[in-house]
Amino acid sequence: MGLGHDHDVAAAPGSTQTAATAHRKRLKIVLAIYLAIIVAEAIGAWLTNSLALLAEALHMAVDGSGILIALIATYFATRPANAQRSFGMMRAEIVAVLINCLLLFGLGGFILFEAVERWFNPSEVAGGGVILFAVIGLIGAAISLTLLSRGAKESLNVKAAFLEVMSDGIGAAAIIISGILNLTLGWNQGDAIAAAAIGVIILPRAFMLLKQAINLIMQGVPKGIDLDDVRAEIEQTPGVHGLHSLHVWGLTSGVSVMSAHVVPDPAAVAEGGSARLLDRLTESMRENFGIEHCTFQFEEPAHLLHEGAMHRDLAGLTSTPAVSGGQQVGHSH
């Protein structure tokens, strides 16, 4: 039988669009803010002899590199598909997140090690200068959080940047507290505690991002989509007699795809309703689950016997007379 297609993509022909690309300008602004703060805090660490300020500067340097990697990934992600990569380079964003996670793990361990060393061998710290430079960092983090707040809900890459900025803001607040303790109590070890707090903040965030990135790499069901709900929606669609081999996964954050083998109702096919059924299914996936790229294979019940073991998911498939006319494949992009 024929092919059914439904095209509804806003991007330019041959190109790809991911959630992070819509927030590229904001990422650039945040990166510029970070570069200014890194320079200020590095100078401040040298002037005040503060490990916490140095740790925060290093932390922001790694976070800044993560934002730079995210920006580079958004450019790769919009490159058009080709014969070697039929989905283009959308997954470059996930590689960027993984690189960022490795950097965060290394930095967190380094800061904690240095904080322990400074605790046992405290140095004189200029509390007033520490507070001044930490306030600069806190203001920059607040501005950056405002810029990234919306994109963090749509893109894993932007969310990574958002969480990085949030941890930097918390780190700056901890440094301000350590500076106050230094000024009021003359307690230099507060600087080591603030540095350790920055190291501790980094590690849980790195684990969380790593978990989400691994789910995408392992082609897990995207967050926010329930596979049972998808199955029920397809099976309840008028004209669907059975369903098996249902798969839903994410190419990158904000880009979900799915495929399924569907046994149509013989009466619907006899009335020439297979094209309408395909339209109903693709529209349902788009409207209810945000899945734009769908592939539905229409087939007779007996065809299941000719498929490999990984396709033999019999949930929802019941016996029915063979559908005449063979097999239909439908795609929605």
Tab-separated table of C-alpha atoms in Angstrom:
chain	number	residue	atom	x	y	z
A	1	MET	CA	0.000	0.000	0.000
A	2	GLY	CA	1.140	3.612	-0.077
A	3	LEU	CA	3.116	5.868	2.229
A	4	GLY	CA	1.521	8.423	4.580
A	5	HIS	CA	3.447	11.527	5.637
A	6	ASP	CA	2.766	14.548	7.810
A	7	HIS	CA	5.316	17.362	7.839
A	8	ASP	CA	5.156	20.098	10.476
A	9	VAL	CA	8.654	21.355	11.175
A	10	ALA	CA	9.430	25.047	11.553
A	11	ALA	CA	13.157	24.730	10.967
A	12	ALA	CA	14.722	25.352	7.605
A	13	PRO	CA	14.828	22.453	5.141
A	14	GLY	CA	17.470	19.932	6.064
A	15	SER	CA	18.241	21.625	9.406
A	16	THR	CA	17.367	20.605	12.947
A	17	GLN	CA	16.024	22.610	15.856
A	18	THR	CA	16.558	21.745	19.511
A	19	ALA	CA	15.308	23.338	22.722
A	20	ALA	CA	18.680	24.907	23.509
A	21	THR	CA	19.059	26.763	20.196
A	22	ALA	CA	16.153	29.085	21.052
A	23	HIS	CA	18.134	30.371	24.055
A	24	ARG	CA	21.522	30.756	22.389
A	25	LYS	CA	21.577	34.556	22.772
A	26	ARG	CA	20.937	34.325	26.512
A	27	LEU	CA	23.725	31.769	26.880
A	28	LYS	CA	26.088	34.210	25.180
A	29	ILE	CA	25.151	36.996	27.593
A	30	VAL	CA	25.616	34.706	30.594
A	31	LEU	CA	29.014	33.620	29.278
A	32	ALA	CA	30.098	37.274	29.000
A	33	ILE	CA	28.962	37.914	32.582
A	34	TYR	CA	30.890	34.863	33.743
A	35	LEU	CA	34.117	35.962	32.069
A	36	ALA	CA	33.938	39.312	33.857
A	37	ILE	CA	33.249	37.709	37.250
A	38	ILE	CA	35.992	35.086	36.836
A	39	VAL	CA	38.570	37.801	36.234
A	40	ALA	CA	37.284	39.834	39.206
A	41	GLU	CA	37.275	36.876	41.590
A	42	ALA	CA	40.690	35.652	40.483
A	43	ILE	CA	42.108	39.109	41.214
A	44	GLY	CA	40.199	39.141	44.494
A	45	ALA	CA	41.587	35.748	45.515
A	46	TRP	CA	45.122	37.002	44.904
A	47	LEU	CA	44.569	40.261	46.815
A	48	THR	CA	42.763	38.715	49.808
A	49	ASN	CA	44.521	35.309	50.003
A	50	SER	CA	41.082	33.634	49.974
A	51	LEU	CA	40.826	29.971	49.002
A	52	ALA	CA	37.041	30.322	48.829
A	53	LEU	CA	37.297	33.085	46.222
A	54	LEU	CA	39.845	31.044	44.261
A	55	ALA	CA	37.575	27.989	44.463
A	56	GLU	CA	34.636	30.071	43.271
A	57	ALA	CA	36.686	31.530	40.411
A	58	LEU	CA	37.751	28.014	39.360
A	59	HIS	CA	34.189	26.800	39.773
A	60	MET	CA	32.903	29.582	37.556
A	61	ALA	CA	35.692	28.929	35.050
A	62	VAL	CA	34.540	25.316	34.702
A	63	ASP	CA	30.913	26.415	34.584
A	64	GLY	CA	31.838	29.028	32.001
A	65	SER	CA	33.543	26.367	29.918
A	66	GLY	CA	30.378	24.291	30.285
A	67	ILE	CA	28.316	27.174	28.936
A	68	LEU	CA	30.800	27.588	26.078
A	69	ILE	CA	30.551	23.865	25.323
A	70	ALA	CA	26.757	24.172	25.412
A	71	LEU	CA	26.896	27.048	22.929
A	72	ILE	CA	29.159	25.108	20.585
A	73	ALA	CA	26.828	22.133	20.883
A	74	THR	CA	23.818	24.238	19.851
A	75	TYR	CA	25.606	25.127	16.604
A	76	PHE	CA	26.465	21.487	15.933
A	77	ALA	CA	22.905	20.472	16.796
A	78	THR	CA	21.448	22.674	14.043
A	79	ARG	CA	23.609	21.226	11.296
A	80	PRO	CA	21.497	19.450	8.655
A	81	ALA	CA	21.187	15.698	8.389
A	82	ASN	CA	23.366	13.860	5.909
A	83	ALA	CA	23.970	10.353	4.595
A	84	GLN	CA	26.080	9.438	7.623
A	85	ARG	CA	23.870	11.068	10.311
A	86	SER	CA	20.190	10.906	9.383
A	87	PHE	CA	19.214	12.945	12.469
A	88	GLY	CA	22.019	15.445	12.010
A	89	MET	CA	24.065	16.211	15.131
A	90	MET	CA	21.297	16.803	17.658
A	91	ARG	CA	22.974	14.547	20.196
A	92	ALA	CA	26.017	16.836	20.319
A	93	GLU	CA	24.215	18.563	23.194
A	94	ILE	CA	24.293	15.351	25.244
A	95	VAL	CA	28.012	14.926	24.603
A	96	ALA	CA	28.454	18.497	25.872
A	97	VAL	CA	26.600	17.668	29.092
A	98	LEU	CA	28.779	14.587	29.654
A	99	ILE	CA	31.976	16.617	29.201
A	100	ASN	CA	30.641	19.191	31.631
A	101	CYS	CA	29.870	16.486	34.201
A	102	LEU	CA	33.438	15.164	34.047
A	103	LEU	CA	34.804	18.665	34.560
A	104	LEU	CA	32.521	19.195	37.549
A	105	PHE	CA	33.530	15.925	39.210
A	106	GLY	CA	37.213	16.786	38.842
A	107	LEU	CA	36.754	20.320	40.135
A	108	GLY	CA	34.623	19.245	43.105
A	109	GLY	CA	37.262	16.756	44.228
A	110	PHE	CA	40.065	19.306	43.847
A	111	ILE	CA	38.259	21.993	45.863
A	112	LEU	CA	37.410	19.586	48.693
A	113	PHE	CA	41.041	18.467	48.882
A	114	GLU	CA	42.287	22.048	49.060
A	115	ALA	CA	39.641	22.973	51.628
A	116	VAL	CA	40.779	20.209	53.976
A	117	GLU	CA	44.375	21.392	53.578
A	118	ARG	CA	43.391	25.011	54.346
A	119	TRP	CA	41.374	23.903	57.411
A	120	PHE	CA	44.423	22.369	59.037
A	121	ASN	CA	46.722	25.141	57.846
A	122	PRO	CA	44.622	28.343	57.894
A	123	SER	CA	46.012	31.505	56.310
A	124	GLU	CA	45.251	35.143	56.980
A	125	VAL	CA	42.342	36.343	54.845
A	126	ALA	CA	41.216	39.914	54.104
A	127	GLY	CA	37.537	39.603	55.011
A	128	GLY	CA	36.432	42.965	53.646
A	129	GLY	CA	37.869	42.305	50.202
A	130	VAL	CA	36.400	38.791	50.200
A	131	ILE	CA	32.909	40.201	50.801
A	132	LEU	CA	33.295	42.831	48.069
A	133	PHE	CA	34.311	40.389	45.357
A	134	ALA	CA	31.753	37.768	46.473
A	135	VAL	CA	28.969	40.364	46.201
A	136	ILE	CA	30.043	41.022	42.601
A	137	GLY	CA	29.760	37.290	41.929
A	138	LEU	CA	26.350	37.086	43.612
A	139	ILE	CA	24.953	39.943	41.508
A	140	GLY	CA	26.255	38.336	38.318
A	141	ALA	CA	24.704	34.992	39.283
A	142	ALA	CA	21.328	36.633	39.985
A	143	ILE	CA	21.288	38.301	36.553
A	144	SER	CA	22.313	35.049	34.848
A	145	LEU	CA	19.623	33.021	36.652
A	146	THR	CA	16.980	35.447	35.428
A	147	LEU	CA	18.206	35.091	31.842
A	148	LEU	CA	18.250	31.277	31.918
A	149	SER	CA	15.143	30.511	33.987
A	150	ARG	CA	12.783	29.882	31.060
A	151	GLY	CA	15.228	27.894	28.961
A	152	ALA	CA	16.013	25.601	31.925
A	153	LYS	CA	12.489	24.173	31.624
A	154	GLU	CA	12.972	23.234	27.970
A	155	SER	CA	16.578	22.134	27.438
A	156	LEU	CA	18.897	19.828	29.394
A	157	ASN	CA	21.845	21.883	28.198
A	158	VAL	CA	20.311	25.162	29.377
A	159	LYS	CA	19.234	23.463	32.599
A	160	ALA	CA	22.847	22.422	33.151
A	161	ALA	CA	23.914	26.045	32.739
A	162	PHE	CA	21.111	27.203	35.051
A	163	LEU	CA	22.148	24.784	37.798
A	164	GLU	CA	25.762	25.846	37.375
A	165	VAL	CA	24.799	29.484	37.880
A	166	MET	CA	22.626	28.587	40.875
A	167	SER	CA	25.479	26.751	42.567
A	168	ASP	CA	27.757	29.714	41.844
A	169	GLY	CA	25.252	32.020	43.539
A	170	ILE	CA	25.110	29.743	46.585
A	171	GLY	CA	28.902	29.635	46.626
A	172	ALA	CA	29.098	33.430	46.538
A	173	ALA	CA	26.651	33.637	49.459
A	174	ALA	CA	28.781	31.178	51.453
A	175	ILE	CA	31.880	33.290	50.761
A	176	ILE	CA	30.099	36.433	51.971
A	177	ILE	CA	29.248	34.640	55.234
A	178	SER	CA	32.866	33.510	55.638
A	179	GLY	CA	34.025	37.100	55.072
A	180	ILE	CA	31.636	38.376	57.727
A	181	LEU	CA	32.928	35.765	60.196
A	182	ASN	CA	36.479	36.806	59.384
A	183	LEU	CA	35.734	40.475	60.000
A	184	THR	CA	33.703	39.989	63.182
A	185	LEU	CA	35.455	37.031	64.816
A	186	GLY	CA	38.811	36.949	63.073
A	187	TRP	CA	38.075	33.322	62.108
A	188	ASN	CA	40.175	32.443	59.040
A	189	GLN	CA	38.956	28.829	58.885
A	190	GLY	CA	35.576	30.049	57.689
A	191	ASP	CA	37.251	30.505	54.308
A	192	ALA	CA	38.015	26.773	54.198
A	193	ILE	CA	34.419	25.931	55.114
A	194	ALA	CA	33.089	28.178	52.343
A	195	ALA	CA	35.440	26.515	49.849
A	196	ALA	CA	34.322	23.057	51.018
A	197	ALA	CA	30.675	24.125	50.645
A	198	ILE	CA	31.356	25.047	47.013
A	199	GLY	CA	32.932	21.623	46.420
A	200	VAL	CA	29.990	19.835	48.060
A	201	ILE	CA	27.454	21.827	46.020
A	202	ILE	CA	29.126	20.786	42.762
A	203	LEU	CA	28.995	16.998	43.168
A	204	PRO	CA	25.226	16.309	43.593
A	205	ARG	CA	24.488	18.530	40.586
A	206	ALA	CA	27.014	16.633	38.488
A	207	PHE	CA	25.372	13.317	39.464
A	208	MET	CA	21.907	14.614	38.562
A	209	LEU	CA	22.977	15.853	35.149
A	210	LEU	CA	24.899	12.634	34.491
A	211	LYS	CA	21.798	10.568	35.297
A	212	GLN	CA	19.656	12.538	32.830
A	213	ALA	CA	22.303	12.427	30.113
A	214	ILE	CA	22.732	8.654	30.509
A	215	ASN	CA	18.959	8.191	30.185
A	216	LEU	CA	19.094	9.932	26.804
A	217	ILE	CA	22.153	7.975	25.683
A	218	MET	CA	20.463	4.707	26.703
A	219	GLN	CA	17.385	5.786	24.720
A	220	GLY	CA	15.201	5.822	27.810
A	221	VAL	CA	11.683	7.225	27.782
A	222	PRO	CA	11.968	11.034	28.075
A	223	LYS	CA	11.047	12.644	31.372
A	224	GLY	CA	7.410	13.713	31.400
A	225	ILE	CA	6.210	10.945	29.064
A	226	ASP	CA	4.532	7.820	30.463
A	227	LEU	CA	4.839	4.869	28.091
A	228	ASP	CA	1.602	3.328	29.418
A	229	ASP	CA	-0.227	6.562	28.632
A	230	VAL	CA	1.163	6.544	25.084
A	231	ARG	CA	0.099	2.913	24.659
A	232	ALA	CA	-3.400	3.607	25.975
A	233	GLU	CA	-3.812	6.643	23.717
A	234	ILE	CA	-2.888	4.633	20.616
A	235	GLU	CA	-5.038	1.640	21.531
A	236	GLN	CA	-8.062	3.833	22.216
A	237	THR	CA	-7.803	5.584	18.860
A	238	PRO	CA	-10.801	4.639	16.644
A	239	GLY	CA	-9.634	2.255	13.926
A	240	VAL	CA	-6.794	0.659	15.950
A	241	HIS	CA	-7.292	-3.063	16.544
A	242	GLY	CA	-3.896	-3.914	18.069
A	243	LEU	CA	-0.495	-2.540	18.991
A	244	HIS	CA	2.987	-3.916	19.610
A	245	SER	CA	6.663	-2.957	19.359
A	246	LEU	CA	6.075	0.473	20.885
A	247	HIS	CA	9.218	2.540	21.483
A	248	VAL	CA	9.597	6.127	22.733
A	249	TRP	CA	12.982	7.761	23.258
A	250	GLY	CA	14.725	11.124	23.154
A	251	LEU	CA	17.279	12.246	20.583
A	252	THR	CA	18.218	15.158	22.832
A	253	SER	CA	16.410	17.319	25.371
A	254	GLY	CA	13.142	18.565	23.933
A	255	VAL	CA	13.202	16.218	20.904
A	256	SER	CA	11.255	12.977	21.442
A	257	VAL	CA	10.616	10.308	18.813
A	258	MET	CA	8.519	7.160	18.747
A	259	SER	CA	7.742	4.125	16.616
A	260	ALA	CA	5.014	1.494	16.820
A	261	HIS	CA	3.538	-1.406	14.893
A	262	VAL	CA	-0.231	-1.005	14.617
A	263	VAL	CA	-2.852	-3.516	13.505
A	264	PRO	CA	-5.692	-1.431	11.998
A	265	ASP	CA	-9.328	-2.426	12.128
A	266	PRO	CA	-10.176	-4.304	8.888
A	267	ALA	CA	-13.329	-2.251	8.426
A	268	ALA	CA	-11.352	0.988	8.591
A	269	VAL	CA	-8.937	-0.237	5.939
A	270	ALA	CA	-11.749	-1.514	3.715
A	271	GLU	CA	-13.352	1.926	3.810
A	272	GLY	CA	-10.089	3.565	2.798
A	273	GLY	CA	-9.566	4.989	6.257
A	274	SER	CA	-5.916	4.048	6.780
A	275	ALA	CA	-4.692	7.544	5.847
A	276	ARG	CA	-7.191	9.139	8.232
A	277	LEU	CA	-6.106	6.731	10.971
A	278	LEU	CA	-2.490	7.717	10.425
A	279	ASP	CA	-3.446	11.387	10.699
A	280	ARG	CA	-5.329	10.771	13.950
A	281	LEU	CA	-2.408	8.889	15.464
A	282	THR	CA	0.261	11.449	14.548
A	283	GLU	CA	-1.893	14.371	15.705
A	284	SER	CA	-2.599	12.593	18.990
A	285	MET	CA	1.112	12.009	19.661
A	286	ARG	CA	1.926	15.642	18.882
A	287	GLU	CA	-0.885	17.195	20.901
A	288	ASN	CA	-0.847	14.901	23.946
A	289	PHE	CA	2.854	14.084	24.302
A	290	GLY	CA	4.755	16.662	22.234
A	291	ILE	CA	6.205	13.944	19.985
A	292	GLU	CA	6.739	15.429	16.525
A	293	HIS	CA	8.625	12.574	14.867
A	294	CYS	CA	6.407	9.469	14.740
A	295	THR	CA	6.708	6.295	12.696
A	296	PHE	CA	3.712	3.958	12.545
A	297	GLN	CA	3.898	0.642	10.717
A	298	PHE	CA	0.481	-0.718	9.736
A	299	GLU	CA	0.359	-4.496	9.374
A	300	GLU	CA	-1.766	-7.632	9.453
A	301	PRO	CA	-1.929	-9.627	12.716
A	302	ALA	CA	-0.167	-12.595	11.095
A	303	HIS	CA	2.866	-10.442	10.280
A	304	LEU	CA	3.909	-10.594	13.937
A	305	LEU	CA	4.985	-14.208	13.395
A	306	HIS	CA	7.599	-13.021	10.894
A	307	GLU	CA	9.166	-10.414	13.153
A	308	GLY	CA	12.180	-10.781	15.412
A	309	ALA	CA	11.911	-11.418	19.154
A	310	MET	CA	12.418	-7.761	20.107
A	311	HIS	CA	9.226	-6.808	18.250
A	312	ARG	CA	7.003	-9.363	19.957
A	313	ASP	CA	5.423	-7.146	22.541
A	314	LEU	CA	1.903	-8.577	22.452
A	315	ALA	CA	0.241	-6.084	24.779
A	316	GLY	CA	-3.024	-4.931	23.262
A	317	LEU	CA	-2.823	-7.295	20.266
A	318	THR	CA	-5.853	-9.530	19.772
A	319	SER	CA	-6.731	-11.976	17.043
A	320	THR	CA	-8.519	-10.602	14.030
A	321	PRO	CA	-9.082	-11.573	10.407
A	322	ALA	CA	-6.139	-10.742	8.187
A	323	VAL	CA	-6.150	-7.276	6.723
A	324	SER	CA	-6.055	-7.435	2.974
A	325	GLY	CA	-3.629	-5.447	0.959
A	326	GLY	CA	-0.427	-6.163	2.853
A	327	GLN	CA	1.441	-3.601	4.888
A	328	GLN	CA	1.495	0.146	5.214
A	329	VAL	CA	4.215	2.287	6.694
A	330	GLY	CA	3.367	5.787	7.868
A	331	HIS	CA	5.755	8.497	8.994
A	332	SER	CA	5.307	11.873	10.634
A	333	HIS	CA	8.237	14.284	10.790
